Structures are given as C-alpha cells and as structure tokens.
Amino acid sequence: MMIRFRMLKASVFTCLLSLIALASASAQLAPTHKVPRNEPLERYDNPPAPPRKIETSPRMISQFGPFTSFQVNVDANGNNILGDAANECPIAVDPTNGNKMTIAWRQFNDVTSNFRQAGWGYTTDGGTTWTFPGVLEN
C-alpha cells in the first residue's frame, strides 16, 4: 500500500511539474505596441534592388516515380533566375482537367531587398509551360 502511495505521489508531482514548465514556457512574446487598424501592415520601406546582371541556370525538373515536377519561377526562356527570392504559395488544379492549373506568388526580386510584388500564372499543359499575365496591383 505504501509503495502505491509513493508511486502515485511521484506521478502527481511529475505531472504538476510538467504543467508548470509548459505554462511558463512562451513560444512568442506579446506585441510591445498596438497595431494600428487603419494602416497597412507592410510598407514600401525598401526600394527595388539596383539592377544587376541576371544570371540563369536550367530550371529544375524533379521526378519521383511516375510524377514529374517542373520549376515555375523561371524567366521568359524557361530558365531558373539565380539570386531571386520568389515563392509559389498557392496552386489550384481544375478538378475536371488536371492539365489546367493556376498559381500565385510573391516575388522578392533580390535576396538583399524586401521590395515585393505579387503575380499569378496559369498552365494548360500540366505545368510544362506557364503563362504570366502580369503582377497583381493594389
């Protein structure tokens, strides 16, 4: 009986200690200032990076079993742009025709600049080639 009580006591102590540790841990600090509701969260505080020599390399084509993935953020000739910092966040596939897809992205023209623009593109050949209609404007 005494052994069970000690084990129960140790278990309760361990649980309480764990709860205290978790409660006192914080993954993120609270904001130190109020965020204004009538101002945009992002500002144009960094102009576009100065013109530079654009270097390219062949675009990435990845194969995994029967699946082939083609790099999308490429220049007009289909080449990878070295030193750019783009990301393609959303992609949508037409459920009635898997060859039709659309994407959207944010483009950071250079890794040293936070100047950004957003754009979109579409394909009708399963992603082998993409059309870029232009940037999204505010």
mmCIF file of N, CA and C in Angstrom:
data_model
loop_
_atom_site.group_PDB
_atom_site.id
_atom_site.type_symbol
_atom_site.label_atom_id
_atom_site.label_comp_id
_atom_site.label_asym_id
_atom_site.label_seq_id
_atom_site.Cartn_x
_atom_site.Cartn_y
_atom_site.Cartn_z
ATOM 1 N N MET A 1 0.819 -1.186 0.000
ATOM 2 C CA MET A 1 0.000 0.000 0.000
ATOM 3 C C MET A 1 0.865 1.254 0.000
ATOM 4 N N MET A 2 1.928 1.229 0.788
ATOM 5 C CA MET A 2 2.811 2.384 0.894
ATOM 6 C C MET A 2 3.543 2.628 -0.421
ATOM 7 N N ILE A 3 3.890 1.556 -1.133
ATOM 8 C CA ILE A 3 4.600 1.699 -2.409
ATOM 9 C C ILE A 3 3.678 2.354 -3.437
ATOM 10 N N ARG A 4 2.405 1.923 -3.461
ATOM 11 C CA ARG A 4 1.447 2.528 -4.387
ATOM 12 C C ARG A 4 1.279 4.013 -4.105
ATOM 13 N N PHE A 5 1.195 4.380 -2.829
ATOM 14 C CA PHE A 5 1.034 5.780 -2.457
ATOM 15 C C PHE A 5 2.233 6.604 -2.916
ATOM 16 N N ARG A 6 3.445 6.069 -2.732
ATOM 17 C CA ARG A 6 4.650 6.791 -3.167
ATOM 18 C C ARG A 6 4.686 6.941 -4.686
ATOM 19 N N MET A 7 4.268 5.875 -5.399
ATOM 20 C CA MET A 7 4.248 5.952 -6.863
ATOM 21 C C MET A 7 3.216 6.979 -7.330
ATOM 22 N N LEU A 8 2.056 6.991 -6.685
ATOM 23 C CA LEU A 8 1.021 7.959 -7.024
ATOM 24 C C LEU A 8 1.507 9.376 -6.737
ATOM 25 N N LYS A 9 2.148 9.546 -5.605
ATOM 26 C CA LYS A 9 2.672 10.853 -5.213
ATOM 27 C C LYS A 9 3.732 11.325 -6.215
ATOM 28 N N ALA A 10 4.612 10.426 -6.634
ATOM 29 C CA ALA A 10 5.646 10.774 -7.613
ATOM 30 C C ALA A 10 5.021 11.111 -8.964
ATOM 31 N N SER A 11 3.993 10.372 -9.355
ATOM 32 C CA SER A 11 3.319 10.637 -10.633
ATOM 33 C C SER A 11 2.630 11.993 -10.620
ATOM 34 N N VAL A 12 1.923 12.296 -9.537
ATOM 35 C CA VAL A 12 1.241 13.584 -9.419
ATOM 36 C C VAL A 12 2.270 14.712 -9.428
ATOM 37 N N PHE A 13 3.363 14.540 -8.705
ATOM 38 C CA PHE A 13 4.416 15.552 -8.668
ATOM 39 C C PHE A 13 5.001 15.784 -10.064
ATOM 40 N N THR A 14 5.249 14.698 -10.795
ATOM 41 C CA THR A 14 5.798 14.811 -12.149
ATOM 42 C C THR A 14 4.819 15.532 -13.072
ATOM 43 N N CYS A 15 3.541 15.201 -12.973
ATOM 44 C CA CYS A 15 2.527 15.866 -13.799
ATOM 45 C C CYS A 15 2.446 17.354 -13.480
ATOM 46 N N LEU A 16 2.423 17.694 -12.206
ATOM 47 C CA LEU A 16 2.371 19.105 -11.821
ATOM 48 C C LEU A 16 3.610 19.857 -12.290
ATOM 49 N N LEU A 17 4.756 19.250 -12.149
ATOM 50 C CA LEU A 17 5.996 19.877 -12.600
ATOM 51 C C LEU A 17 5.963 20.106 -14.111
ATOM 52 N N SER A 18 5.448 19.128 -14.849
ATOM 53 C CA SER A 18 5.336 19.269 -16.306
ATOM 54 C C SER A 18 4.377 20.388 -16.676
ATOM 55 N N LEU A 19 3.237 20.469 -15.988
ATOM 56 C CA LEU A 19 2.273 21.532 -16.263
ATOM 57 C C LEU A 19 2.853 22.907 -15.973
ATOM 58 N N ILE A 20 3.581 23.029 -14.881
ATOM 59 C CA ILE A 20 4.209 24.308 -14.542
ATOM 60 C C ILE A 20 5.234 24.694 -15.600
ATOM 61 N N ALA A 21 6.021 23.733 -16.051
ATOM 62 C CA ALA A 21 7.027 24.011 -17.079
ATOM 63 C C ALA A 21 6.364 24.438 -18.379
ATOM 64 N N LEU A 22 5.297 23.753 -18.775
ATOM 65 C CA LEU A 22 4.600 24.113 -20.011
ATOM 66 C C LEU A 22 3.915 25.469 -19.899
ATOM 67 N N ALA A 23 3.329 25.755 -18.752
ATOM 68 C CA ALA A 23 2.628 27.020 -18.573
ATOM 69 C C ALA A 23 3.580 28.203 -18.574
ATOM 70 N N SER A 24 4.784 27.999 -18.089
ATOM 71 C CA SER A 24 5.725 29.118 -18.018
ATOM 72 C C SER A 24 6.494 29.314 -19.317
ATOM 73 N N ALA A 25 6.480 28.328 -20.188
ATOM 74 C CA ALA A 25 7.175 28.456 -21.472
ATOM 75 C C ALA A 25 6.324 29.299 -22.410
ATOM 76 N N SER A 26 6.981 30.165 -23.177
ATOM 77 C CA SER A 26 6.267 31.015 -24.127
ATOM 78 C C SER A 26 6.951 30.928 -25.471
ATOM 79 N N ALA A 27 6.206 30.608 -26.504
ATOM 80 C CA ALA A 27 6.791 30.491 -27.839
ATOM 81 C C ALA A 27 6.980 31.854 -28.481
ATOM 82 N N GLN A 28 6.194 32.834 -28.072
ATOM 83 C CA GLN A 28 6.269 34.142 -28.710
ATOM 84 C C GLN A 28 5.873 35.208 -27.706
ATOM 85 N N LEU A 29 6.599 36.300 -27.732
ATOM 86 C CA LEU A 29 6.280 37.405 -26.843
ATOM 87 C C LEU A 29 5.097 38.187 -27.385
ATOM 88 N N ALA A 30 4.353 38.800 -26.505
ATOM 89 C CA ALA A 30 3.233 39.639 -26.917
ATOM 90 C C ALA A 30 3.765 40.904 -27.590
ATOM 91 N N PRO A 31 3.014 41.489 -28.523
ATOM 92 C CA PRO A 31 3.474 42.718 -29.172
ATOM 93 C C PRO A 31 3.686 43.816 -28.137
ATOM 94 N N THR A 32 4.721 44.622 -28.356
ATOM 95 C CA THR A 32 5.033 45.690 -27.412
ATOM 96 C C THR A 32 4.286 46.973 -27.737
ATOM 97 N N HIS A 33 3.640 47.034 -28.903
ATOM 98 C CA HIS A 33 2.864 48.220 -29.267
ATOM 99 C C HIS A 33 1.576 47.783 -29.945
ATOM 100 N N LYS A 34 0.597 48.670 -29.891
ATOM 101 C CA LYS A 34 -0.674 48.355 -30.542
ATOM 102 C C LYS A 34 -0.530 48.520 -32.043
ATOM 103 N N VAL A 35 -1.077 47.582 -32.779
ATOM 104 C CA VAL A 35 -1.046 47.658 -34.234
ATOM 105 C C VAL A 35 -2.204 48.537 -34.682
ATOM 106 N N PRO A 36 -1.909 49.631 -35.437
ATOM 107 C CA PRO A 36 -2.999 50.497 -35.896
ATOM 108 C C PRO A 36 -3.915 49.755 -36.869
ATOM 109 N N ARG A 37 -5.201 49.940 -36.709
ATOM 110 C CA ARG A 37 -6.184 49.235 -37.536
ATOM 111 C C ARG A 37 -6.360 49.879 -38.909
ATOM 112 N N ASN A 38 -5.985 51.151 -39.057
ATOM 113 C CA ASN A 38 -6.241 51.846 -40.315
ATOM 114 C C ASN A 38 -5.001 51.976 -41.199
ATOM 115 N N GLU A 39 -3.921 51.302 -40.862
ATOM 116 C CA GLU A 39 -2.696 51.352 -41.659
ATOM 117 C C GLU A 39 -2.358 49.962 -42.180
ATOM 118 N N PRO A 40 -1.756 49.897 -43.374
ATOM 119 C CA PRO A 40 -1.340 48.580 -43.874
ATOM 120 C C PRO A 40 -0.227 48.000 -43.000
ATOM 121 N N LEU A 41 -0.166 46.684 -42.924
ATOM 122 C CA LEU A 41 0.855 46.033 -42.104
ATOM 123 C C LEU A 41 2.225 46.095 -42.757
ATOM 124 N N GLU A 42 2.270 46.191 -44.074
ATOM 125 C CA GLU A 42 3.544 46.281 -44.782
ATOM 126 C C GLU A 42 3.678 47.659 -45.401
ATOM 127 N N ARG A 43 4.903 48.153 -45.437
ATOM 128 C CA ARG A 43 5.186 49.466 -46.017
ATOM 129 C C ARG A 43 6.272 49.319 -47.073
ATOM 130 N N TYR A 44 6.245 50.224 -48.048
ATOM 131 C CA TYR A 44 7.304 50.252 -49.049
ATOM 132 C C TYR A 44 8.496 51.000 -48.456
ATOM 133 N N ASP A 45 9.240 50.327 -47.595
ATOM 134 C CA ASP A 45 10.367 50.965 -46.928
ATOM 135 C C ASP A 45 11.701 50.586 -47.549
ATOM 136 N N ASN A 46 11.673 49.794 -48.584
ATOM 137 C CA ASN A 46 12.906 49.338 -49.205
ATOM 138 C C ASN A 46 12.666 49.334 -50.712
ATOM 139 N N PRO A 47 13.361 50.201 -51.452
ATOM 140 C CA PRO A 47 13.132 50.260 -52.893
ATOM 141 C C PRO A 47 13.608 48.979 -53.566
ATOM 142 N N PRO A 48 13.234 48.805 -54.833
ATOM 143 C CA PRO A 48 13.738 47.636 -55.549
ATOM 144 C C PRO A 48 15.263 47.610 -55.535
ATOM 145 N N ALA A 49 15.821 46.426 -55.556
ATOM 146 C CA ALA A 49 17.281 46.284 -55.590
ATOM 147 C C ALA A 49 17.811 46.913 -56.875
ATOM 148 N N PRO A 50 19.019 47.461 -56.834
ATOM 149 C CA PRO A 50 19.577 48.055 -58.049
ATOM 150 C C PRO A 50 19.721 47.005 -59.150
ATOM 151 N N PRO A 51 19.641 47.445 -60.398
ATOM 152 C CA PRO A 51 19.783 46.481 -61.495
ATOM 153 C C PRO A 51 21.087 45.702 -61.371
ATOM 154 N N ARG A 52 21.020 44.465 -61.710
ATOM 155 C CA ARG A 52 22.197 43.606 -61.645
ATOM 156 C C ARG A 52 22.198 42.706 -62.864
ATOM 157 N N LYS A 53 23.332 42.102 -63.114
ATOM 158 C CA LYS A 53 23.412 41.153 -64.216
ATOM 159 C C LYS A 53 22.593 39.930 -63.827
ATOM 160 N N ILE A 54 21.637 39.598 -64.647
ATOM 161 C CA ILE A 54 20.778 38.447 -64.368
ATOM 162 C C ILE A 54 21.469 37.200 -64.880
ATOM 163 N N GLU A 55 21.731 36.294 -63.962
ATOM 164 C CA GLU A 55 22.332 35.015 -64.336
ATOM 165 C C GLU A 55 21.262 33.937 -64.252
ATOM 166 N N THR A 56 21.375 32.970 -65.135
ATOM 167 C CA THR A 56 20.379 31.901 -65.170
ATOM 168 C C THR A 56 21.053 30.538 -65.168
ATOM 169 N N SER A 57 20.242 29.552 -64.889
ATOM 170 C CA SER A 57 20.664 28.154 -64.967
ATOM 171 C C SER A 57 19.453 27.365 -65.467
ATOM 172 N N PRO A 58 19.645 26.128 -65.878
ATOM 173 C CA PRO A 58 18.485 25.340 -66.315
ATOM 174 C C PRO A 58 17.477 25.198 -65.180
ATOM 175 N N ARG A 59 16.198 25.235 -65.524
ATOM 176 C CA ARG A 59 15.177 25.107 -64.487
ATOM 177 C C ARG A 59 15.192 23.696 -63.904
ATOM 178 N N MET A 60 14.675 23.576 -62.707
ATOM 179 C CA MET A 60 14.636 22.296 -62.011
ATOM 180 C C MET A 60 13.475 21.455 -62.536
ATOM 181 N N ILE A 61 13.779 20.239 -62.884
ATOM 182 C CA ILE A 61 12.759 19.256 -63.238
ATOM 183 C C ILE A 61 13.007 18.053 -62.340
ATOM 184 N N SER A 62 12.066 17.798 -61.447
ATOM 185 C CA SER A 62 12.215 16.713 -60.474
ATOM 186 C C SER A 62 11.274 15.575 -60.830
ATOM 187 N N GLN A 63 11.800 14.354 -60.757
ATOM 188 C CA GLN A 63 10.965 13.187 -60.996
ATOM 189 C C GLN A 63 10.943 12.324 -59.749
ATOM 190 N N PHE A 64 9.758 11.862 -59.406
ATOM 191 C CA PHE A 64 9.568 10.962 -58.280
ATOM 192 C C PHE A 64 8.596 9.893 -58.744
ATOM 193 N N GLY A 65 9.121 8.752 -59.086
ATOM 194 C CA GLY A 65 8.271 7.692 -59.629
ATOM 195 C C GLY A 65 7.616 8.170 -60.911
ATOM 196 N N PRO A 66 6.301 8.047 -61.011
ATOM 197 C CA PRO A 66 5.620 8.472 -62.236
ATOM 198 C C PRO A 66 5.347 9.977 -62.281
ATOM 199 N N PHE A 67 5.683 10.722 -61.218
ATOM 200 C CA PHE A 67 5.366 12.145 -61.141
ATOM 201 C C PHE A 67 6.555 12.988 -61.582
ATOM 202 N N THR A 68 6.288 14.037 -62.341
ATOM 203 C CA THR A 68 7.313 14.980 -62.773
ATOM 204 C C THR A 68 6.900 16.367 -62.319
ATOM 205 N N SER A 69 7.823 17.108 -61.689
ATOM 206 C CA SER A 69 7.567 18.462 -61.210
ATOM 207 C C SER A 69 8.468 19.427 -61.965
ATOM 208 N N PHE A 70 7.871 20.486 -62.537
ATOM 209 C CA PHE A 70 8.616 21.492 -63.285
ATOM 210 C C PHE A 70 8.676 22.777 -62.479
ATOM 211 N N GLN A 71 9.848 23.404 -62.408
ATOM 212 C CA GLN A 71 10.005 24.678 -61.720
ATOM 213 C C GLN A 71 9.185 25.738 -62.437
ATOM 214 N N VAL A 72 8.515 26.595 -61.663
ATOM 215 C CA VAL A 72 7.624 27.598 -62.242
ATOM 216 C C VAL A 72 8.266 28.977 -62.300
ATOM 217 N N ASN A 73 8.960 29.402 -61.251
ATOM 218 C CA ASN A 73 9.504 30.762 -61.241
ATOM 219 C C ASN A 73 10.754 30.823 -62.119
ATOM 220 N N VAL A 74 10.514 30.979 -63.417
ATOM 221 C CA VAL A 74 11.575 30.989 -64.420
ATOM 222 C C VAL A 74 11.458 32.245 -65.268
ATOM 223 N N ASP A 75 12.499 32.525 -66.067
ATOM 224 C CA ASP A 75 12.438 33.676 -66.963
ATOM 225 C C ASP A 75 11.647 33.324 -68.227
ATOM 226 N N ALA A 76 11.600 34.263 -69.176
ATOM 227 C CA ALA A 76 10.811 34.062 -70.398
ATOM 228 C C ALA A 76 11.320 32.890 -71.228
ATOM 229 N N ASN A 77 12.593 32.520 -71.053
ATOM 230 C CA ASN A 77 13.159 31.393 -71.795
ATOM 231 C C ASN A 77 13.031 30.065 -71.049
ATOM 232 N N GLY A 78 12.404 30.094 -69.873
ATOM 233 C CA GLY A 78 12.224 28.867 -69.101
ATOM 234 C C GLY A 78 13.400 28.513 -68.219
ATOM 235 N N ASN A 79 14.313 29.459 -67.971
ATOM 236 C CA ASN A 79 15.490 29.202 -67.140
ATOM 237 C C ASN A 79 15.286 29.705 -65.716
ATOM 238 N N ASN A 80 15.939 29.055 -64.763
ATOM 239 C CA ASN A 80 15.958 29.488 -63.374
ATOM 240 C C ASN A 80 16.706 30.809 -63.281
ATOM 241 N N ILE A 81 16.203 31.750 -62.487
ATOM 242 C CA ILE A 81 16.870 33.029 -62.272
ATOM 243 C C ILE A 81 17.666 32.910 -60.976
ATOM 244 N N LEU A 82 18.991 32.971 -61.077
ATOM 245 C CA LEU A 82 19.842 32.830 -59.894
ATOM 246 C C LEU A 82 19.739 34.075 -59.026
ATOM 247 N N GLY A 83 19.645 33.898 -57.715
ATOM 248 C CA GLY A 83 19.651 35.013 -56.776
ATOM 249 C C GLY A 83 18.297 35.642 -56.539
ATOM 250 N N ASP A 84 17.246 35.200 -57.224
ATOM 251 C CA ASP A 84 15.937 35.764 -56.924
ATOM 252 C C ASP A 84 15.376 35.050 -55.699
ATOM 253 N N ALA A 85 14.344 35.598 -55.160
ATOM 254 C CA ALA A 85 13.787 35.023 -53.938
ATOM 255 C C ALA A 85 12.274 34.957 -54.061
ATOM 256 N N ALA A 86 11.805 34.136 -54.953
ATOM 257 C CA ALA A 86 10.362 34.010 -55.162
ATOM 258 C C ALA A 86 9.839 32.794 -54.424
ATOM 259 N N ASN A 87 8.564 32.839 -54.144
ATOM 260 C CA ASN A 87 7.926 31.639 -53.613
ATOM 261 C C ASN A 87 6.554 31.501 -54.248
ATOM 262 N N GLU A 88 6.199 30.284 -54.530
ATOM 263 C CA GLU A 88 4.884 29.994 -55.095
ATOM 264 C C GLU A 88 4.059 29.376 -53.978
ATOM 265 N N CYS A 89 3.189 30.174 -53.415
ATOM 266 C CA CYS A 89 2.405 29.667 -52.281
ATOM 267 C C CYS A 89 1.224 28.818 -52.718
ATOM 268 N N PRO A 90 0.199 29.402 -53.313
ATOM 269 C CA PRO A 90 -0.963 28.580 -53.648
ATOM 270 C C PRO A 90 -0.915 28.035 -55.068
ATOM 271 N N ILE A 91 -1.477 26.881 -55.249
ATOM 272 C CA ILE A 91 -1.658 26.296 -56.573
ATOM 273 C C ILE A 91 -3.052 25.674 -56.593
ATOM 274 N N ALA A 92 -3.743 25.871 -57.691
ATOM 275 C CA ALA A 92 -5.082 25.297 -57.844
ATOM 276 C C ALA A 92 -5.119 24.475 -59.119
ATOM 277 N N VAL A 93 -5.727 23.303 -59.034
ATOM 278 C CA VAL A 93 -5.840 22.399 -60.177
ATOM 279 C C VAL A 93 -7.320 22.245 -60.515
ATOM 280 N N ASP A 94 -7.637 22.380 -61.790
ATOM 281 C CA ASP A 94 -9.009 22.188 -62.257
ATOM 282 C C ASP A 94 -9.397 20.726 -62.016
ATOM 283 N N PRO A 95 -10.420 20.468 -61.206
ATOM 284 C CA PRO A 95 -10.776 19.076 -60.912
ATOM 285 C C PRO A 95 -11.314 18.315 -62.124
ATOM 286 N N THR A 96 -11.736 19.032 -63.161
ATOM 287 C CA THR A 96 -12.247 18.356 -64.358
ATOM 288 C C THR A 96 -11.182 18.151 -65.417
ATOM 289 N N ASN A 97 -10.017 18.829 -65.247
ATOM 290 C CA ASN A 97 -8.927 18.700 -66.214
ATOM 291 C C ASN A 97 -7.619 18.994 -65.489
ATOM 292 N N GLY A 98 -6.888 17.971 -65.106
ATOM 293 C CA GLY A 98 -5.652 18.126 -64.337
ATOM 294 C C GLY A 98 -4.549 18.867 -65.062
ATOM 295 N N ASN A 99 -4.680 19.100 -66.365
ATOM 296 C CA ASN A 99 -3.678 19.868 -67.101
ATOM 297 C C ASN A 99 -3.836 21.364 -66.891
ATOM 298 N N LYS A 100 -4.990 21.812 -66.395
ATOM 299 C CA LYS A 100 -5.239 23.235 -66.157
ATOM 300 C C LYS A 100 -4.945 23.554 -64.696
ATOM 301 N N MET A 101 -3.986 24.461 -64.483
ATOM 302 C CA MET A 101 -3.620 24.869 -63.129
ATOM 303 C C MET A 101 -3.362 26.365 -63.108
ATOM 304 N N THR A 102 -3.481 26.946 -61.940
ATOM 305 C CA THR A 102 -3.119 28.342 -61.746
ATOM 306 C C THR A 102 -2.312 28.451 -60.457
ATOM 307 N N ILE A 103 -1.405 29.420 -60.416
ATOM 308 C CA ILE A 103 -0.567 29.645 -59.236
ATOM 309 C C ILE A 103 -0.535 31.131 -58.925
ATOM 310 N N ALA A 104 -0.148 31.455 -57.715
ATOM 311 C CA ALA A 104 0.101 32.839 -57.317
ATOM 312 C C ALA A 104 1.397 32.846 -56.529
ATOM 313 N N TRP A 105 2.086 33.971 -56.523
ATOM 314 C CA TRP A 105 3.357 34.025 -55.811
ATOM 315 C C TRP A 105 3.668 35.435 -55.363
ATOM 316 N N ARG A 106 4.647 35.513 -54.484
ATOM 317 C CA ARG A 106 5.250 36.794 -54.092
ATOM 318 C C ARG A 106 6.683 36.755 -54.569
ATOM 319 N N GLN A 107 7.096 37.810 -55.198
ATOM 320 C CA GLN A 107 8.432 37.872 -55.788
ATOM 321 C C GLN A 107 9.265 38.899 -55.033
ATOM 322 N N PHE A 108 10.369 38.472 -54.494
ATOM 323 C CA PHE A 108 11.364 39.357 -53.910
ATOM 324 C C PHE A 108 12.485 39.379 -54.942
ATOM 325 N N ASN A 109 12.597 40.464 -55.704
ATOM 326 C CA ASN A 109 13.479 40.461 -56.872
ATOM 327 C C ASN A 109 14.923 40.126 -56.551
ATOM 328 N N ASP A 110 15.322 40.292 -55.328
ATOM 329 C CA ASP A 110 16.699 40.017 -54.937
ATOM 330 C C ASP A 110 16.684 39.610 -53.474
ATOM 331 N N VAL A 111 17.565 38.727 -53.089
ATOM 332 C CA VAL A 111 17.591 38.273 -51.697
ATOM 333 C C VAL A 111 18.023 39.375 -50.735
ATOM 334 N N THR A 112 18.563 40.493 -51.249
ATOM 335 C CA THR A 112 19.003 41.579 -50.377
ATOM 336 C C THR A 112 17.946 42.659 -50.218
ATOM 337 N N SER A 113 16.788 42.519 -50.838
ATOM 338 C CA SER A 113 15.758 43.547 -50.804
ATOM 339 C C SER A 113 14.438 42.942 -50.359
ATOM 340 N N ASN A 114 13.674 43.705 -49.573
ATOM 341 C CA ASN A 114 12.349 43.215 -49.207
ATOM 342 C C ASN A 114 11.267 43.845 -50.083
ATOM 343 N N PHE A 115 11.664 44.514 -51.164
ATOM 344 C CA PHE A 115 10.688 45.033 -52.123
ATOM 345 C C PHE A 115 9.978 43.846 -52.754
ATOM 346 N N ARG A 116 8.668 43.875 -52.777
ATOM 347 C CA ARG A 116 7.937 42.719 -53.277
ATOM 348 C C ARG A 116 6.849 43.117 -54.252
ATOM 349 N N GLN A 117 6.509 42.158 -55.046
ATOM 350 C CA GLN A 117 5.321 42.258 -55.877
ATOM 351 C C GLN A 117 4.692 40.873 -55.915
ATOM 352 N N ALA A 118 3.457 40.829 -56.299
ATOM 353 C CA ALA A 118 2.761 39.547 -56.378
ATOM 354 C C ALA A 118 2.293 39.329 -57.803
ATOM 355 N N GLY A 119 2.246 38.097 -58.190
ATOM 356 C CA GLY A 119 1.808 37.785 -59.539
ATOM 357 C C GLY A 119 1.081 36.462 -59.583
ATOM 358 N N TRP A 120 0.671 36.120 -60.775
ATOM 359 C CA TRP A 120 -0.021 34.850 -60.951
ATOM 360 C C TRP A 120 0.287 34.315 -62.329
ATOM 361 N N GLY A 121 0.062 33.034 -62.493
ATOM 362 C CA GLY A 121 0.303 32.393 -63.774
ATOM 363 C C GLY A 121 -0.629 31.212 -63.945
ATOM 364 N N TYR A 122 -0.700 30.728 -65.174
ATOM 365 C CA TYR A 122 -1.547 29.565 -65.427
ATOM 366 C C TYR A 122 -0.908 28.679 -66.484
ATOM 367 N N THR A 123 -1.339 27.440 -66.504
ATOM 368 C CA THR A 123 -0.870 26.465 -67.480
ATOM 369 C C THR A 123 -2.060 25.652 -67.973
ATOM 370 N N THR A 124 -1.961 25.197 -69.196
ATOM 371 C CA THR A 124 -2.989 24.303 -69.746
ATOM 372 C C THR A 124 -2.371 22.990 -70.212
ATOM 373 N N ASP A 125 -1.065 22.819 -69.931
ATOM 374 C CA ASP A 125 -0.381 21.594 -70.365
ATOM 375 C C ASP A 125 0.229 20.827 -69.198
ATOM 376 N N GLY A 126 -0.424 20.896 -68.051
ATOM 377 C CA GLY A 126 0.031 20.127 -66.898
ATOM 378 C C GLY A 126 1.253 20.698 -66.208
ATOM 379 N N GLY A 127 1.617 21.942 -66.494
ATOM 380 C CA GLY A 127 2.741 22.582 -65.822
ATOM 381 C C GLY A 127 4.040 22.555 -66.588
ATOM 382 N N THR A 128 4.028 22.047 -67.815
ATOM 383 C CA THR A 128 5.256 22.050 -68.613
ATOM 384 C C THR A 128 5.636 23.475 -68.986
ATOM 385 N N THR A 129 4.660 24.300 -69.360
ATOM 386 C CA THR A 129 4.892 25.723 -69.647
ATOM 387 C C THR A 129 3.847 26.534 -68.891
ATOM 388 N N TRP A 130 4.202 27.787 -68.578
ATOM 389 C CA TRP A 130 3.328 28.662 -67.804
ATOM 390 C C TRP A 130 3.189 30.003 -68.504
ATOM 391 N N THR A 131 2.026 30.638 -68.366
ATOM 392 C CA THR A 131 1.774 31.981 -68.882
ATOM 393 C C THR A 131 1.697 32.926 -67.695
ATOM 394 N N PHE A 132 2.373 34.081 -67.807
ATOM 395 C CA PHE A 132 2.426 35.080 -66.746
ATOM 396 C C PHE A 132 1.707 36.335 -67.234
ATOM 397 N N PRO A 133 0.427 36.533 -66.849
ATOM 398 C CA PRO A 133 -0.331 37.685 -67.335
ATOM 399 C C PRO A 133 0.107 39.020 -66.749
ATOM 400 N N GLY A 134 0.793 39.039 -65.622
ATOM 401 C CA GLY A 134 1.237 40.300 -65.034
ATOM 402 C C GLY A 134 1.169 40.266 -63.525
ATOM 403 N N VAL A 135 1.613 41.366 -62.924
ATOM 404 C CA VAL A 135 1.637 41.450 -61.465
ATOM 405 C C VAL A 135 0.267 41.857 -60.948
ATOM 406 N N LEU A 136 0.007 41.539 -59.703
ATOM 407 C CA LEU A 136 -1.226 41.962 -59.045
ATOM 408 C C LEU A 136 -1.009 43.357 -58.489
ATOM 409 N N GLU A 137 -1.924 44.250 -58.728
ATOM 410 C CA GLU A 137 -1.825 45.626 -58.243
ATOM 411 C C GLU A 137 -2.747 45.821 -57.049
ATOM 412 N N ASN A 138 -2.425 46.822 -56.218
ATOM 413 C CA ASN A 138 -3.282 47.135 -55.062
ATOM 414 C C ASN A 138 -4.581 47.729 -55.527
#
